Coordinates of C-alpha atoms in Angstrom, one line a residue:
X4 CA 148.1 107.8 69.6
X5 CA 145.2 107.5 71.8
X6 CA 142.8 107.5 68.7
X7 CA 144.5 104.4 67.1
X8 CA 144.4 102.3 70.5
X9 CA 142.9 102.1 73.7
X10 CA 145.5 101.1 75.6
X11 CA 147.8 104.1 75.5
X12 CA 147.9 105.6 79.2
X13 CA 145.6 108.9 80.5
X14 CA 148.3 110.9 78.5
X15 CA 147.9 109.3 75.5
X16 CA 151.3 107.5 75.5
X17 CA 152.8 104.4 75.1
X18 CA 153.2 101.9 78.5
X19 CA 155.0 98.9 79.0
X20 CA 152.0 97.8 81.1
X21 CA 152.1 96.1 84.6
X22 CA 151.1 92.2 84.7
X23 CA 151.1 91.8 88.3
X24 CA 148.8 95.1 89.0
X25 CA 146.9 94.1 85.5
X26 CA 147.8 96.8 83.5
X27 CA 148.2 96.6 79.9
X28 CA 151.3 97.5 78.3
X29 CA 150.1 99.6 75.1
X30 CA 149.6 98.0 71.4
X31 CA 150.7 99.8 68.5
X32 CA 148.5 99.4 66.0
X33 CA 148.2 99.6 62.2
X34 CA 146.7 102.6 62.0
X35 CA 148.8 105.4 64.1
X36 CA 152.3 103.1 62.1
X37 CA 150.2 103.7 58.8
X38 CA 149.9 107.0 59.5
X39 CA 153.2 107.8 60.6
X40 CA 154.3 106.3 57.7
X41 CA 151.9 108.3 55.2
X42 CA 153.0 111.9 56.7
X43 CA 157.2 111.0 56.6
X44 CA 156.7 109.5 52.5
X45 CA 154.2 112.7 51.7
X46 CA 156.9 115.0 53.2
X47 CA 159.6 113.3 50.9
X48 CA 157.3 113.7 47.6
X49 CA 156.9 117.0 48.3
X50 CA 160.4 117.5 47.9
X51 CA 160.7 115.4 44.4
X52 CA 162.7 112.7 46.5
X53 CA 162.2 108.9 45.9
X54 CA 161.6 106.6 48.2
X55 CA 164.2 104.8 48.7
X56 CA 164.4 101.9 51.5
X57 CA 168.2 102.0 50.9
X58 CA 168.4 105.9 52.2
X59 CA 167.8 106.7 55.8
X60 CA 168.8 110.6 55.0
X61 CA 165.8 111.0 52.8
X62 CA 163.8 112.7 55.7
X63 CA 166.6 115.4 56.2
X64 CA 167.0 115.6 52.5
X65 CA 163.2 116.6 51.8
X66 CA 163.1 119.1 54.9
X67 CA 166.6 121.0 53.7
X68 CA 165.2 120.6 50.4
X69 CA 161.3 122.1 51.3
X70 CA 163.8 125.0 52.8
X71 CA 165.7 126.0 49.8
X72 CA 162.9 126.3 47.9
X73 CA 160.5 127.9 49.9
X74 CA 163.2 131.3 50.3
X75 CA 163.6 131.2 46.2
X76 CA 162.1 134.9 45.0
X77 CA 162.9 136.6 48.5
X78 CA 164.3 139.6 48.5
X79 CA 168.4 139.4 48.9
X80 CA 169.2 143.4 49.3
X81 CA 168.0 146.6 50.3
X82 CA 169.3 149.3 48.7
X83 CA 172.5 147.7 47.9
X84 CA 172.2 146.3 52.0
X85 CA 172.3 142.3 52.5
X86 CA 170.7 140.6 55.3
X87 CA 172.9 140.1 58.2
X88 CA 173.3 136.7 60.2
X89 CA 169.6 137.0 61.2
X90 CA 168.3 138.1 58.2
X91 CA 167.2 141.3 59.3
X92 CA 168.6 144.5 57.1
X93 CA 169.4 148.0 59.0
X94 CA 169.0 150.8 56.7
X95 CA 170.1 154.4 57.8
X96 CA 168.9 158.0 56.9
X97 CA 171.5 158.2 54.5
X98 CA 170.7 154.9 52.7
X99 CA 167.4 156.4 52.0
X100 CA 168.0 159.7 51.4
X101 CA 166.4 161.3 54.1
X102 CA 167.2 163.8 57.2
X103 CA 168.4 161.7 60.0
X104 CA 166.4 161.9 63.1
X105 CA 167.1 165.0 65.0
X106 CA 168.8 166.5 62.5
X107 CA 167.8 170.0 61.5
X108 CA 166.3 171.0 58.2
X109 CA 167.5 174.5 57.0
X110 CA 164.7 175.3 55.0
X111 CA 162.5 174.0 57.3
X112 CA 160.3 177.3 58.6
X113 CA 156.7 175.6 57.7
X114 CA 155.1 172.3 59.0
X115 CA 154.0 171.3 55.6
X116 CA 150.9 169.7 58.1
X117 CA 149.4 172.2 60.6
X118 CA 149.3 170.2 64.3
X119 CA 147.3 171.3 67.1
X120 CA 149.2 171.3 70.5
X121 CA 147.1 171.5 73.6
X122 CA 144.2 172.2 71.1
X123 CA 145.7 175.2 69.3
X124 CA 146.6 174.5 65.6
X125 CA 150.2 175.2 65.1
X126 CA 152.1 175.0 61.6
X127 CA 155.4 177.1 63.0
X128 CA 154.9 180.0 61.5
X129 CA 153.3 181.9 64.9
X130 CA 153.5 181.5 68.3
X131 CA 150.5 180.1 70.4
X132 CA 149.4 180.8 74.1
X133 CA 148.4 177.8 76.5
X134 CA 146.4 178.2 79.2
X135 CA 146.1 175.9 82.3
X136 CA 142.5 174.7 81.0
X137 CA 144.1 173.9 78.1
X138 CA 146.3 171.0 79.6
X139 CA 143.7 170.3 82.7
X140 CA 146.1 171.7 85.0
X141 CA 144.8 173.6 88.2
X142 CA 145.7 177.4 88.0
X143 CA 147.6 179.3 90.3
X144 CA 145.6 180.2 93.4
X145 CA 143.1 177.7 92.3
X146 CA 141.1 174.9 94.5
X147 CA 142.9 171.4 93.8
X148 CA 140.2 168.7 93.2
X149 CA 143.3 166.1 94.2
X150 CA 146.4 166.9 96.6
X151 CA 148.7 164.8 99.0
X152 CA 147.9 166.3 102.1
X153 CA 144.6 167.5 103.0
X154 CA 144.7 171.0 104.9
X155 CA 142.3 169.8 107.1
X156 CA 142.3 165.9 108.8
X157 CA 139.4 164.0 109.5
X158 CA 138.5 161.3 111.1
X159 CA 137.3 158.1 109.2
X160 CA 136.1 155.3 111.7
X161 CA 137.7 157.6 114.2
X162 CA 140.9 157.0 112.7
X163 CA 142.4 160.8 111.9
X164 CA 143.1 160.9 108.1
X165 CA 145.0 163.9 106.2
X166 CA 146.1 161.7 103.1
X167 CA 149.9 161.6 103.9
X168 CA 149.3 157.8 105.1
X169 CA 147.4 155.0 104.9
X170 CA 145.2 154.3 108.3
X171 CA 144.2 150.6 109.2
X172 CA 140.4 149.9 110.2
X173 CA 139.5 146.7 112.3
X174 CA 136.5 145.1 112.0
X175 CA 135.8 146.7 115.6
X176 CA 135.8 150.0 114.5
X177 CA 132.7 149.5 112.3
X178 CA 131.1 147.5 114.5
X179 CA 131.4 144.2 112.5
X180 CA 132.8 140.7 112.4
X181 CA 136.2 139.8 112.5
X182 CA 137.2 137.7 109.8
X183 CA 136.6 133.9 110.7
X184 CA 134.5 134.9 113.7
X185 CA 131.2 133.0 114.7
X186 CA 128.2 134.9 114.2
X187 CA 125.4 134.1 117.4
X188 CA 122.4 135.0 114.5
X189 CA 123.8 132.8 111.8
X190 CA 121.0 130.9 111.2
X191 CA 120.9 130.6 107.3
X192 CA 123.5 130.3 105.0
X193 CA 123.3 133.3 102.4
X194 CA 123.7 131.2 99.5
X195 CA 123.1 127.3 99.6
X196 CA 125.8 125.3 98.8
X197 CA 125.7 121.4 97.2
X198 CA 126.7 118.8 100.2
X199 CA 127.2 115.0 97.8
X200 CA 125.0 116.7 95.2
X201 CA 122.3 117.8 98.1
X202 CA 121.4 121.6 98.4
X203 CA 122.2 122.6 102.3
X204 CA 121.4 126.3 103.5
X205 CA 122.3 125.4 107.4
X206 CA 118.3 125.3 108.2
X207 CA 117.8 121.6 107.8
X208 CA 119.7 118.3 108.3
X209 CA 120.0 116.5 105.1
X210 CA 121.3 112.8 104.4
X211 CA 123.8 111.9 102.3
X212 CA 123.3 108.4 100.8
X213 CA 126.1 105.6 99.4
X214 CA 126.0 106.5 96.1
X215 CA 126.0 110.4 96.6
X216 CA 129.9 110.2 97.4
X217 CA 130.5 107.1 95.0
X218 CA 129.9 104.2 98.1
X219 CA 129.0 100.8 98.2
X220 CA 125.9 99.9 100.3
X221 CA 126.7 97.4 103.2
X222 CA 124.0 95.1 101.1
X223 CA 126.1 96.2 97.9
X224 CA 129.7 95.5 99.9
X225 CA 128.6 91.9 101.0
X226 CA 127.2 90.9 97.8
X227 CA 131.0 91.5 96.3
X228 CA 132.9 89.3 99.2
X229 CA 132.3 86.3 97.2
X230 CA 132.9 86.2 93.4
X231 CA 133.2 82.7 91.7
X232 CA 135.6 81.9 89.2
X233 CA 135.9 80.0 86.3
X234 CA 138.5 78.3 84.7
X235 CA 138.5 78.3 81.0
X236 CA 141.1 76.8 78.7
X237 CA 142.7 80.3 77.1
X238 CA 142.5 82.6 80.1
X239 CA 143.3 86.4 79.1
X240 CA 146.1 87.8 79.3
X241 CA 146.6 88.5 83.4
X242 CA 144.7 85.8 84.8
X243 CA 145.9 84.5 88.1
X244 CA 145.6 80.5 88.5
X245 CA 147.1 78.2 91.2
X246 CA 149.0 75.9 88.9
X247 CA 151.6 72.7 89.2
X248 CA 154.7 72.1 87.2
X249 CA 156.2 68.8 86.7
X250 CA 159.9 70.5 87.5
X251 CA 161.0 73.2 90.2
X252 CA 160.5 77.1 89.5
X253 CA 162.0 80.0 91.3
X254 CA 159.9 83.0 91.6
X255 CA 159.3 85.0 88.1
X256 CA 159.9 82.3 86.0
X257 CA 158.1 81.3 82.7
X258 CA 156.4 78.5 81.4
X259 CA 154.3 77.9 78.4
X260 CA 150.8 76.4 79.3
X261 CA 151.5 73.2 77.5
X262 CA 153.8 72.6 80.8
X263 CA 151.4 73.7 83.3
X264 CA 148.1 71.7 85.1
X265 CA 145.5 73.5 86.8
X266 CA 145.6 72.8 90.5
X267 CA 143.3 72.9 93.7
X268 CA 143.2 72.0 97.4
X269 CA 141.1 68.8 98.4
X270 CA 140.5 67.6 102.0
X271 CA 141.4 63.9 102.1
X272 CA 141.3 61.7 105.5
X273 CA 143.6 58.5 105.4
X274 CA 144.8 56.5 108.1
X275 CA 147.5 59.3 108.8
X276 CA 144.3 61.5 109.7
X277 CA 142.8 64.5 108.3
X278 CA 144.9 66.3 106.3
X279 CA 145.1 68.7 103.3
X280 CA 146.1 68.1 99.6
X281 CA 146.9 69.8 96.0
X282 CA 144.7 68.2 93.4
X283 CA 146.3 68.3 89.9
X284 CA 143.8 68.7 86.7
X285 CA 145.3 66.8 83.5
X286 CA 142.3 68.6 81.3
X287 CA 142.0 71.2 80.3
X288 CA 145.4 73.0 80.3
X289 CA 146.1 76.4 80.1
X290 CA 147.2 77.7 77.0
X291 CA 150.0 81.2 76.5
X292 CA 153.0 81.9 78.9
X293 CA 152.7 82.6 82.1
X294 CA 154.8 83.9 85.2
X295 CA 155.3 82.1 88.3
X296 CA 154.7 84.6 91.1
X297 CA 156.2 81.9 94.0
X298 CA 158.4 79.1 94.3
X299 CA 157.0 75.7 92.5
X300 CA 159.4 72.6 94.8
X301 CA 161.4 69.7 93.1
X302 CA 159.3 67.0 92.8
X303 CA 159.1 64.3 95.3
X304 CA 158.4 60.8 94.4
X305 CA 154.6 61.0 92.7
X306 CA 154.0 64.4 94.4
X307 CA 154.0 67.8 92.4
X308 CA 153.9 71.7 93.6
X309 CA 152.2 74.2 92.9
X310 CA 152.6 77.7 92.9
X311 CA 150.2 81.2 91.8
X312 CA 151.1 82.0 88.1
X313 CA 150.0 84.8 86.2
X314 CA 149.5 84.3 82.4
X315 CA 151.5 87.5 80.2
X316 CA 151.5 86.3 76.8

């Protein structure tokens, strides 16, 4: 999907999209339909089936189809044996003509292949001697190199030890640093480590910047306060314009652009005194639908509202 559009989401899958956060829904283009398409009639001419816009089985047809054929020339039985439900086939001694395992052959007083056991060839026909060395065992009144309890204990960072049980050492008992503790001589880090992309070893301050931890500058920040916008007669898709309706709108309704007038606000002073007023552009229009994100009034006498619109179509 995500290499026939670029506005599937970060899994490559389809979205319905988001006009009032600005996110696309997803278009489905020619190419990933094409090539949908391509694999689902390929797999159907494989099979000898045609296509037939009258059929919607044809799929299932080609797949059972594909099946069949690909188990033609298997083998069936075994020996006279058929596969069971799972296909597999259990043959015994007997199917085979063969001693069964365990059993006992009575003519049997050979290996008809010499074996060595413990190192010492042995075809049946004599019997061998095995000595301790032979299967690295210790032997008797021998010195064990390994043994559960030692006949002497001793003491490992004074802790008495005789191999029965385990025995706990502190960081006290060797005379160092408890885990998480502060060392008083820790000048130096051993190894450096990367602080926003700047080597720090603990001997020197350093100064992270803005941009090392993906920051505006306050210069940068200001510059951004103020951005100017332009009206232009086909807006994209999710542009956001303060715009009047000659009729009233309840909040999320639609309207084609053809209905619509761009709108501002224009300081006027009368004989009423200062006071504030929407100004209605007849040219240009907007063009598309678009979604009214407020309330738009009824009308009153000469005087229109105005509400924020976002454009979706």
């Amino acid at each position: 999907m995500g290499s026939s559009t670029t506005t599937a989401d970060e899994n490559d899958e389809f979205t319905d999209g988001d006009p009032q956060t600005q996110v696309p829904c997803t278009w489905v283009m020619a190419a990933w339909l094409n090539t949908l398409q391509r694999e689902l009639v390929h797999l159907c001419e494989e099979a000898g089936i045609t296509i037939d816009p009258e059929d919607d089985t044809q799929v299932y047809q080609a797949i059972t189809q594909l099946l069949n054929t690909s188990t033609e020339g298997m083998v069936k039985t075994v020996n006279s044996k058929s596969p069971d439900d799972q296909g597999k086939i259990e043959l015994t001694a007997s199917d085979v003509d063969a001693l069964p395992s365990g059993g006992t052959a009575a003519a049997a007083t050979k290996l008809a292949t010499a074996h060595k056991i413990a190192g010492h060839p042995f075809d049946g026909t004599a019997d061998i001697t095995i000595s301790a060395g032979d299967v690295d065992a210790l032997p008797s009144g021998g010195t064990a190199a390994a043994a559960s309890k030692l006949s002497t204990a001793h003491k490992i960072a004074g802790h008495p030890f005789d191999g029965t049980a385990d025995i706990t050492i502190s960081a006290g008992d060797v005379d160092a640093l408890p885990s998480g503790g502060t060392a008083a001589a820790a000048a130096k880090l051993a190894t450096a480590h990367k602080i926003a992309g700047h080597p720090f070893d603990g001997t020197a301050d350093i100064t992270i910047a803005a941009g090392d931890v993906g920051a505006y500058t306050k210069a940068e920040s200001d510059s951004r306060y103020l951005q100017t916008l332009t009206l232009a007669n086909t807006g994209a898709v999710g542009t956001l314009a303060l715009l009047c309706h000659d009729t009233a709108l309840g909040l999320g309704a639609t309207a084609a652009g053809s209905e619509l007038f761009y709108s501002g606000f224009a300081a006027q002073k009368d004989s009423y005194g200062d006071h504030s007023m929407i100004s209605r552009l007849t040219s240009p229009q907007p063009t598309g639908t678009w979604k009214c994100l407020g309330v738009v009034p009824p009308p009153n006498n000469n005087d229109r509202g105005a509400s924020l619109f976002c454009r979706i179509a």
